[in-house]
């Protein structure tokens, strides 16, 4: 009895340490993915890092639900996307109130000037014009070269749905780019 | 003006989007997240918050119980005996009452008057001599649930109370040894 009682607290701390180590591994592996998902929506480095940080904190609080890495990573992707969309809405409301931001383009700091060039700006406009579900599939496809199976796993949808979304996203983007090119000329 | 965008293939479009998304977080991003998570983590208390909350609740219950517990007074037994002053008599204390305090309330509580005739509601202590305490105990033991007036000797004055309701245990004096009777009490 005494031996069991003495060992019990150690086993609890052992589980907690193991869980923290696992989360640390997830943090190191997923931080570029989470940041890029947030950046694809917000196009602002500081806002994207804020959203990514918030996503990781929420993920850590729900760490005990971690059953397998794949499920947790998918949950993290969807959570980050949702937080980024919410932050984008809040930014637009603030922009409409303050009249300081452009209509749809997020503010671009000087630190982002190297990243955004004219071509990328047009591409971003085309991505922004996509419906949300198509946009997320397109972004995930571009980030880290996720294949159809991986995107289906992250979005928790069938692979056929992912293929359909990617097809429609590319078609819409080509149309948007064509229109944008025409409008510039 | 970027050209060829309108004639891109799917692969080229994917490549352009991938290049646009080739951004990295700041170098200290992971460190900041770790710091924030460490600050967000709850303090490591064994068993969580429950044991301190239980200890706090227990201490509160003990303090509450101590506050509400009745004080032990002389003469308190299982029977309810109310010592009240006589309504017509002057509120004079018994000579044996050294320091009596009472609570001035309409209820017949143990409110014994002070020497000045006023009741001081601060304390419930009744200090009497041991012999008087013993007499009171015998009285209460033999009386039961009935209530009695207890007035001072001065208030009693010329009035003689009939002690018919009080059973006083007679003092049994055993006769002296007949052999020494003639010799007197002292030998």
Short mmCIF file of C-alpha atoms in Angstrom, two decimals:
data_model
loop_
_atom_site.label_atom_id
_atom_site.label_comp_id
_atom_site.label_asym_id
_atom_site.label_seq_id
_atom_site.Cartn_x
_atom_site.Cartn_y
_atom_site.Cartn_z
CA UNK A 1 0.00 0.00 0.00
CA UNK A 2 2.74 2.41 0.96
CA UNK A 3 4.73 1.53 -2.10
CA UNK A 4 1.74 2.22 -4.35
CA UNK A 5 1.07 5.55 -2.68
CA UNK A 6 4.69 6.57 -2.99
CA UNK A 7 4.83 5.70 -6.66
CA UNK A 8 1.49 7.29 -7.59
CA UNK A 9 2.58 10.98 -7.54
CA UNK A 10 5.66 10.10 -9.59
CA UNK A 11 3.54 8.46 -12.25
CA UNK A 12 1.37 11.57 -12.48
CA UNK A 13 4.35 13.89 -12.96
CA UNK A 14 5.79 11.42 -15.41
CA UNK A 15 2.62 11.60 -17.51
CA UNK A 16 2.61 15.40 -17.34
CA UNK A 17 6.26 15.60 -18.36
CA UNK A 18 5.71 13.22 -21.24
CA UNK A 19 2.73 15.24 -22.40
CA UNK A 20 4.73 18.49 -22.24
CA UNK A 21 7.53 16.95 -24.22
CA UNK A 22 5.07 15.74 -26.82
CA UNK A 23 3.55 19.22 -27.08
CA UNK A 24 6.98 20.76 -27.41
CA UNK A 25 7.65 18.47 -30.35
CA UNK A 26 4.32 19.44 -31.92
CA UNK A 27 5.13 23.10 -31.37
CA UNK A 28 8.47 22.85 -33.11
CA UNK A 29 7.02 20.85 -36.02
CA UNK A 30 3.80 22.78 -36.55
CA UNK A 31 4.81 26.38 -35.93
CA UNK A 32 5.61 27.13 -39.63
CA UNK A 33 2.35 25.52 -40.76
CA UNK A 34 0.25 27.35 -38.19
CA UNK A 35 1.94 30.66 -38.88
CA UNK A 36 1.52 30.33 -42.66
CA UNK A 37 -2.15 29.47 -42.33
CA UNK A 38 -2.68 32.57 -40.22
CA UNK A 39 -0.53 34.63 -42.61
CA UNK A 40 -2.49 33.43 -45.64
CA UNK A 41 -5.57 35.05 -44.15
CA UNK A 42 -4.14 38.09 -42.43
CA UNK A 43 -1.08 38.92 -44.55
CA UNK A 44 0.41 40.67 -41.56
CA UNK A 45 3.34 39.11 -39.71
CA UNK A 46 2.54 40.38 -36.24
CA UNK A 47 -1.14 39.54 -36.46
CA UNK A 48 -0.30 36.12 -37.88
CA UNK A 49 2.10 35.43 -35.00
CA UNK A 50 -0.49 36.59 -32.46
CA UNK A 51 -3.09 34.27 -33.94
CA UNK A 52 -0.62 31.39 -34.15
CA UNK A 53 0.40 31.92 -30.53
CA UNK A 54 -3.22 31.98 -29.44
CA UNK A 55 -3.87 28.75 -31.34
CA UNK A 56 -0.97 27.02 -29.61
CA UNK A 57 -2.11 28.19 -26.19
CA UNK A 58 -5.60 26.88 -26.80
CA UNK A 59 -4.11 23.66 -28.08
CA UNK A 60 -1.99 23.28 -24.96
CA UNK A 61 -5.01 23.77 -22.73
CA UNK A 62 -6.75 20.94 -24.52
CA UNK A 63 -3.67 18.77 -24.60
CA UNK A 64 -5.26 15.99 -22.58
CA UNK A 65 -7.54 15.28 -25.53
CA UNK A 66 -4.51 14.33 -27.56
CA UNK A 67 -5.01 10.81 -28.77
CA UNK A 68 -2.90 10.77 -31.88
CA UNK A 69 -0.75 13.33 -33.57
CA UNK A 70 -2.77 13.43 -36.78
CA UNK A 71 -6.02 14.32 -35.06
CA UNK A 72 -4.37 17.01 -32.98
CA UNK A 73 -2.60 18.53 -36.00
CA UNK A 74 -5.87 18.65 -37.94
CA UNK A 75 -7.61 20.25 -35.01
CA UNK A 76 -4.82 22.80 -34.74
CA UNK A 77 -5.11 23.69 -38.44
CA UNK A 78 -8.86 24.24 -38.25
CA UNK A 79 -8.52 26.18 -35.01
CA UNK A 80 -5.87 28.47 -36.50
CA UNK A 81 -7.97 29.06 -39.59
CA UNK A 82 -10.99 29.97 -37.49
CA UNK A 83 -8.97 32.33 -35.28
CA UNK A 84 -7.42 33.98 -38.33
CA UNK A 85 -10.81 34.54 -39.95
CA UNK A 86 -12.13 36.02 -36.71
CA UNK A 87 -9.14 38.32 -36.46
CA UNK A 88 -9.61 39.36 -40.10
CA UNK A 89 -13.24 40.24 -39.41
CA UNK A 90 -12.23 42.23 -36.36
CA UNK A 91 -9.56 44.06 -38.36
CA UNK A 92 -12.06 44.93 -41.08
CA UNK A 93 -14.56 46.21 -38.54
CA UNK A 94 -11.84 48.32 -37.00
CA UNK A 95 -10.77 49.49 -40.45
CA UNK A 96 -14.30 50.49 -41.33
CA UNK A 97 -14.55 52.33 -38.06
CA UNK A 98 -11.18 54.03 -38.24
CA UNK A 99 -10.89 54.44 -42.03
CA UNK A 100 -7.20 53.75 -41.84
CA UNK A 101 -6.91 50.48 -43.72
CA UNK A 102 -7.63 49.68 -47.34
CA UNK A 103 -10.83 47.77 -48.08
CA UNK A 104 -9.54 44.27 -48.51
CA UNK A 105 -5.77 44.48 -48.40
CA UNK A 106 -4.30 44.05 -44.96
CA UNK A 107 -1.69 46.47 -43.79
CA UNK A 108 1.74 45.46 -44.92
CA UNK A 109 4.63 46.44 -42.74
CA UNK A 110 8.01 47.26 -44.08
CA UNK A 111 9.19 43.87 -42.85
CA UNK A 112 6.82 42.24 -45.30
CA UNK A 113 7.97 44.34 -48.28
CA UNK A 114 10.59 41.74 -49.25
CA UNK A 115 7.92 39.04 -49.26
CA UNK A 116 5.22 40.78 -51.26
CA UNK A 117 6.06 41.67 -54.83
CA UNK A 118 3.72 42.64 -57.59
CA UNK A 119 3.13 39.09 -58.77
CA UNK A 120 2.46 37.85 -55.26
CA UNK A 121 0.12 40.77 -54.70
CA UNK A 122 -2.04 39.72 -57.60
CA UNK A 123 -1.99 36.12 -56.45
CA UNK A 124 -3.05 37.17 -53.00
CA UNK A 125 -5.90 39.15 -54.41
CA UNK A 126 -7.02 36.07 -56.29
CA UNK A 127 -6.73 33.95 -53.16
CA UNK A 128 -8.72 36.50 -51.16
CA UNK A 129 -11.49 36.31 -53.70
CA UNK A 130 -11.92 32.57 -53.14
CA UNK A 131 -14.66 31.19 -50.90
CA UNK A 132 -13.27 30.15 -47.53
CA UNK A 133 -13.42 26.40 -47.96
CA UNK A 134 -11.69 26.59 -51.32
CA UNK A 135 -9.16 29.07 -49.97
CA UNK A 136 -8.15 26.79 -47.08
CA UNK A 137 -7.72 23.81 -49.39
CA UNK A 138 -5.62 25.94 -51.76
CA UNK A 139 -3.47 27.30 -48.93
CA UNK A 140 -2.88 23.89 -47.43
CA UNK A 141 -1.96 22.54 -50.82
CA UNK A 142 0.64 25.31 -51.19
CA UNK A 143 2.04 25.09 -47.67
CA UNK A 144 4.67 22.43 -47.28
CA UNK A 145 3.38 20.66 -50.41
CA UNK A 146 0.61 18.72 -48.71
CA UNK A 147 -0.83 16.04 -50.94
CA UNK A 148 -4.52 15.23 -51.31
CA UNK A 149 -4.46 12.59 -48.59
CA UNK A 150 -2.79 14.89 -46.10
CA UNK A 151 -5.18 17.75 -46.86
CA UNK A 152 -8.15 15.38 -46.47
CA UNK A 153 -6.73 14.28 -43.12
CA UNK A 154 -6.23 17.86 -41.95
CA UNK A 155 -9.67 19.04 -43.07
CA UNK A 156 -11.45 15.84 -42.01
CA UNK A 157 -13.15 15.54 -45.40
CA UNK A 158 -12.98 12.83 -48.04
CA UNK A 159 -10.18 12.97 -50.57
CA UNK A 160 -12.71 13.45 -53.37
CA UNK A 161 -13.94 16.60 -51.67
CA UNK A 162 -10.39 17.92 -51.50
CA UNK A 163 -9.83 17.24 -55.16
CA UNK A 164 -13.06 19.01 -56.07
CA UNK A 165 -12.22 22.01 -53.93
CA UNK A 166 -8.72 22.33 -55.36
CA UNK A 167 -10.02 22.09 -58.90
CA UNK A 168 -12.58 24.82 -58.37
CA UNK A 169 -10.11 26.96 -56.44
CA UNK A 170 -7.59 26.88 -59.29
CA UNK A 171 -10.23 27.68 -61.88
CA UNK A 172 -11.53 30.62 -59.89
CA UNK A 173 -8.02 31.91 -59.29
CA UNK A 174 -7.20 31.81 -62.99
CA UNK A 175 -10.33 33.75 -63.74
CA UNK A 176 -9.53 36.27 -61.03
CA UNK A 177 -5.97 36.71 -62.26
CA UNK A 178 -7.22 37.19 -65.78
CA UNK A 179 -9.59 39.89 -64.61
CA UNK A 180 -6.92 41.52 -62.51
CA UNK A 181 -4.51 41.54 -65.42
CA UNK A 182 -7.14 43.08 -67.63
CA UNK A 183 -8.03 45.71 -65.06
CA UNK A 184 -4.37 46.73 -64.69
CA UNK A 185 -4.00 47.13 -68.40
CA UNK B 1 3.75 43.93 -65.28
CA UNK B 2 3.76 40.27 -64.47
CA UNK B 3 2.80 38.28 -67.48
CA UNK B 4 1.80 34.77 -68.01
CA UNK B 5 -0.38 34.73 -64.96
CA UNK B 6 -3.51 34.32 -67.01
CA UNK B 7 -2.00 31.35 -68.88
CA UNK B 8 -0.68 29.45 -65.90
CA UNK B 9 -1.11 25.77 -65.52
CA UNK B 10 -2.24 24.26 -62.27
CA UNK B 11 1.31 23.37 -61.36
CA UNK B 12 2.53 26.87 -62.08
CA UNK B 13 -0.32 28.35 -60.12
CA UNK B 14 0.49 26.10 -57.19
CA UNK B 15 4.13 27.17 -57.41
CA UNK B 16 3.21 30.86 -57.40
CA UNK B 17 0.94 30.40 -54.39
CA UNK B 18 3.63 28.36 -52.64
CA UNK B 19 6.18 31.11 -53.19
CA UNK B 20 3.75 33.68 -51.82
CA UNK B 21 3.33 31.57 -48.71
CA UNK B 22 7.00 30.88 -48.17
CA UNK B 23 7.14 32.99 -45.07
CA UNK B 24 8.66 32.02 -41.79
CA UNK B 25 7.72 33.22 -38.34
CA UNK B 26 10.20 35.37 -36.48
CA UNK B 27 13.15 33.48 -34.96
CA UNK B 28 11.97 33.92 -31.39
CA UNK B 29 8.38 32.91 -32.15
CA UNK B 30 8.67 29.42 -30.69
CA UNK B 31 10.43 30.76 -27.59
CA UNK B 32 7.69 33.33 -27.06
CA UNK B 33 5.02 30.67 -27.37
CA UNK B 34 6.84 28.49 -24.82
CA UNK B 35 7.11 31.43 -22.42
CA UNK B 36 3.46 32.27 -22.83
CA UNK B 37 2.40 28.67 -22.28
CA UNK B 38 4.57 28.42 -19.15
CA UNK B 39 2.89 31.55 -17.80
CA UNK B 40 -0.53 30.20 -18.72
CA UNK B 41 0.08 26.92 -17.01
CA UNK B 42 -1.65 26.57 -13.63
CA UNK B 43 0.59 26.48 -10.50
CA UNK B 44 1.77 22.98 -9.67
CA UNK B 45 -0.17 22.20 -6.53
CA UNK B 46 -0.41 18.51 -5.71
CA UNK B 47 -3.95 17.47 -6.36
CA UNK B 48 -4.75 20.79 -7.96
CA UNK B 49 -6.86 23.44 -6.34
CA UNK B 50 -9.06 21.04 -4.43
CA UNK B 51 -6.97 20.40 -1.29
CA UNK B 52 -6.40 24.10 -0.52
CA UNK B 53 -10.09 24.76 -1.09
CA UNK B 54 -11.02 21.92 1.25
CA UNK B 55 -8.61 23.15 3.91
CA UNK B 56 -10.04 26.63 3.63
CA UNK B 57 -13.58 25.33 3.92
CA UNK B 58 -12.63 23.25 6.96
CA UNK B 59 -11.03 26.22 8.69
CA UNK B 60 -14.10 28.33 8.00
CA UNK B 61 -16.34 25.61 9.42
CA UNK B 62 -14.23 25.37 12.58
CA UNK B 63 -14.22 29.12 13.05
CA UNK B 64 -17.95 29.25 12.51
CA UNK B 65 -18.53 26.42 14.97
CA UNK B 66 -16.39 28.08 17.62
CA UNK B 67 -18.29 31.32 17.18
CA UNK B 68 -21.67 29.67 17.55
CA UNK B 69 -20.86 27.24 20.35
CA UNK B 70 -22.62 28.16 23.67
CA UNK B 71 -20.37 29.12 26.58
CA UNK B 72 -20.24 26.86 29.63
CA UNK B 73 -21.81 28.55 32.58
CA UNK B 74 -22.15 27.52 36.19
CA UNK B 75 -25.22 25.54 36.90
CA UNK B 76 -25.99 24.65 33.36
CA UNK B 77 -27.39 21.19 33.26
CA UNK B 78 -29.76 19.39 31.07
CA UNK B 79 -32.70 21.23 32.54
CA UNK B 80 -33.65 24.72 31.52
CA UNK B 81 -33.51 26.84 34.59
CA UNK B 82 -34.05 30.52 34.03
CA UNK B 83 -32.84 32.84 36.68
CA UNK B 84 -34.92 35.93 36.54
CA UNK B 85 -35.28 38.85 38.82
CA UNK B 86 -38.51 39.25 40.70
CA UNK B 87 -40.76 41.64 38.85
CA UNK B 88 -41.68 43.62 41.97
CA UNK B 89 -38.45 43.32 43.84
CA UNK B 90 -35.61 45.68 43.37
CA UNK B 91 -32.95 44.24 41.13
CA UNK B 92 -30.43 43.61 43.83
CA UNK B 93 -27.89 40.92 43.49
CA UNK B 94 -27.42 38.13 45.94
CA UNK B 95 -24.57 38.85 48.32
CA UNK B 96 -22.69 35.92 46.98
CA UNK B 97 -22.69 37.26 43.50
CA UNK B 98 -19.32 38.75 42.96
CA UNK B 99 -19.55 39.74 39.36
CA UNK B 100 -22.70 39.00 37.57
CA UNK B 101 -23.44 40.13 34.12
CA UNK B 102 -26.54 39.59 32.18
CA UNK B 103 -28.08 40.29 28.87
CA UNK B 104 -30.80 42.84 28.87
CA UNK B 105 -33.28 41.20 26.63
CA UNK B 106 -36.95 40.41 26.96
CA UNK B 107 -36.25 36.72 26.94
CA UNK B 108 -35.69 35.03 30.30
CA UNK B 109 -32.03 34.44 29.79
CA UNK B 110 -29.45 34.21 32.47
CA UNK B 111 -29.48 37.92 33.16
CA UNK B 112 -28.30 38.62 36.65
CA UNK B 113 -28.19 42.21 37.68
CA UNK B 114 -25.10 44.01 38.81
CA UNK B 115 -24.58 45.75 42.05
CA UNK B 116 -25.75 49.00 40.60
CA UNK B 117 -29.00 47.53 39.42
CA UNK B 118 -28.11 47.68 35.79
CA UNK B 119 -27.51 44.83 33.49
CA UNK B 120 -24.45 44.83 31.37
CA UNK B 121 -24.88 42.82 28.25
CA UNK B 122 -21.25 42.21 27.47
CA UNK B 123 -20.53 38.93 29.20
CA UNK B 124 -22.41 35.86 30.27
CA UNK B 125 -20.12 34.92 33.12
CA UNK B 126 -21.52 34.46 36.59
CA UNK B 127 -18.90 34.29 39.26
CA UNK B 128 -20.02 32.83 42.56
CA UNK B 129 -18.29 31.14 45.36
CA UNK B 130 -17.89 27.40 45.28
CA UNK B 131 -20.17 26.85 48.24
CA UNK B 132 -22.94 28.84 46.60
CA UNK B 133 -22.34 26.97 43.40
CA UNK B 134 -22.78 23.70 45.22
CA UNK B 135 -25.96 24.94 46.85
CA UNK B 136 -27.32 25.99 43.50
CA UNK B 137 -26.50 22.65 42.02
CA UNK B 138 -28.34 20.86 44.79
CA UNK B 139 -31.27 23.18 44.31
CA UNK B 140 -31.44 22.69 40.60
CA UNK B 141 -31.00 18.98 40.87
CA UNK B 142 -33.93 18.66 43.16
CA UNK B 143 -36.19 21.12 41.43
CA UNK B 144 -36.38 19.75 37.93
CA UNK B 145 -37.96 21.97 35.34
CA UNK B 146 -39.65 24.40 37.62
CA UNK B 147 -38.51 27.99 37.82
CA UNK B 148 -37.85 29.86 40.99
CA UNK B 149 -37.21 33.37 42.04
CA UNK B 150 -33.89 34.00 43.56
CA UNK B 151 -33.59 37.26 45.34
CA UNK B 152 -30.99 38.66 47.61
CA UNK B 153 -31.15 38.45 51.36
CA UNK B 154 -31.77 42.14 51.59
CA UNK B 155 -34.67 41.97 49.20
CA UNK B 156 -36.12 39.06 51.04
CA UNK B 157 -36.16 41.22 54.13
CA UNK B 158 -38.75 40.32 56.61
CA UNK B 159 -40.49 38.07 54.19
CA UNK B 160 -40.25 34.53 55.08
CA UNK B 161 -40.41 32.13 52.32
CA UNK B 162 -41.88 28.81 52.95
CA UNK B 163 -39.59 26.17 51.80
CA UNK B 164 -42.23 23.67 51.16
CA UNK B 165 -41.31 23.14 47.54
CA UNK B 166 -37.67 22.63 48.17
CA UNK B 167 -36.47 19.39 49.51
CA UNK B 168 -33.45 19.97 51.58
CA UNK B 169 -31.59 16.92 52.46
CA UNK B 170 -31.63 16.82 56.27
CA UNK B 171 -28.30 16.84 57.88
CA UNK B 172 -27.84 13.66 59.69
CA UNK B 173 -25.90 14.09 62.83
CA UNK B 174 -24.88 10.89 64.25
CA UNK B 175 -24.90 10.79 68.02
CA UNK B 176 -21.66 10.91 69.77
CA UNK B 177 -20.15 7.88 71.27
CA UNK B 178 -22.10 7.30 74.43
CA UNK B 179 -18.89 6.46 76.12
CA UNK B 180 -17.53 9.90 75.64
CA UNK B 181 -20.77 11.84 75.94
CA UNK B 182 -20.18 12.76 79.50
CA UNK B 183 -16.83 13.98 78.66
CA UNK B 184 -18.17 16.60 76.30
CA UNK B 185 -17.28 17.44 72.76
CA UNK B 186 -13.68 18.03 73.47
CA UNK B 187 -11.60 15.45 75.03
#
